[in-house]
Phi, psi and omega in degrees: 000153185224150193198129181231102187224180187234121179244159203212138167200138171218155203252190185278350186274351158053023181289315192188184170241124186238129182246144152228176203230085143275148179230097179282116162263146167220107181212136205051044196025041155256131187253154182218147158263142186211108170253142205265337184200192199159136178207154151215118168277112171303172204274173145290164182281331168283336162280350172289334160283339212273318180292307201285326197257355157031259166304013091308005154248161186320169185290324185315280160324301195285328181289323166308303181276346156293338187263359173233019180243330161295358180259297195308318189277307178310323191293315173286358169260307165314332148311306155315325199270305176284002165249001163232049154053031198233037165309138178060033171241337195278137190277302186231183180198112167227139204226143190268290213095193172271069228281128167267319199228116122259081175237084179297352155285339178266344214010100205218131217188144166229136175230098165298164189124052173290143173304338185301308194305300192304343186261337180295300198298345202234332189081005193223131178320156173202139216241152178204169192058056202295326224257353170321330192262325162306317180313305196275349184278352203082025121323174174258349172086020159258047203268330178284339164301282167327322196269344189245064164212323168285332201266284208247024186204032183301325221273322187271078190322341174196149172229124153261160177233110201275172182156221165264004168227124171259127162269129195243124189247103171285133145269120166246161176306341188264356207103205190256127158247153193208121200223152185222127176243000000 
């Protein structure tokens, strides 16, 4: 299998939206990775407010701005696509969002960005809200780190992922433990 995709993260430092452009194989399920382009666009000073304060708004307002942060977001992947030349290449689109609400003892998770939008705005499919169904499992609601750390980076006895949390992953025989300090 071959996969050509664009992934979107934007963190708690709240600096930009940063994409990258990969091409994935897979085969007899060993997987290899290739990334083909990388950006990151800073946010304006008004969405950087618009993000850090969220959380304080009506249920109305946080929809509004979900759906219109998912417009920011597609409008920056038709960017992305038109300067590093990959009209008609990209396959998917995965977009983790902007976590607004995470309390996963409760289980409960806000991720803004909606996907409908970012798919609407771009035309390419697109998977959003990563972290909801982990969560809804009794997770913490990371679950694509550990599995794209096992798949495509095994090779490797400990991984950090530095960040508004550094998450720390042991490879061991038994498997990936994967702890956040």
């Amino acid at each position: 299998m071959f996969y050509k995709a664009i992934g979107l993260m934007s963190g708690s430092s709240l600096d930009g939206l940063d994409l990258v452009f990969a091409e994935f194989t897979e085969i007899g399920g060993k997987w290899e990775y290739s990334i083909k382009a990388a950006a990151c666009y800073p946010y304006s000073s008004e969405w950087q407010t618009q993000l850090k304060n969220a959380t304080s708004l009506s249920a109305y307002d946080y929809q509004l701005l979900h759906t219109n942060y998912g417009r920011l977001l597609g409008e920056g992947v038709n960017r992305f696509i038109q300067e590093f030349d990959l009209a008609h290449q990209v396959q998917l689109i995965g977009s983790h969002g902007h976590t607004s609400f995470h309390v996963p003892e409760l289980g409960m998770t806000g991720q803004l960005g909606c996907g409908a939008t970012i798919a609407a705005t771009t035309g390419i499919n697109t998977v959003s809200d990563l972290r909801i169904m982990d969560v809804a499992l009794g997770g913490q609601g990371a679950p694509i780190v550990p599995m794209g750390e096992k798949l495509l980076l095994d090779k490797y006895a400990y991984l950090l992922n530095l960040g508004g949390i550094a998450n720390i992953t042991a490879n061991r025989a038994t498997g990936y433990l994967a702890y956040d300090i």
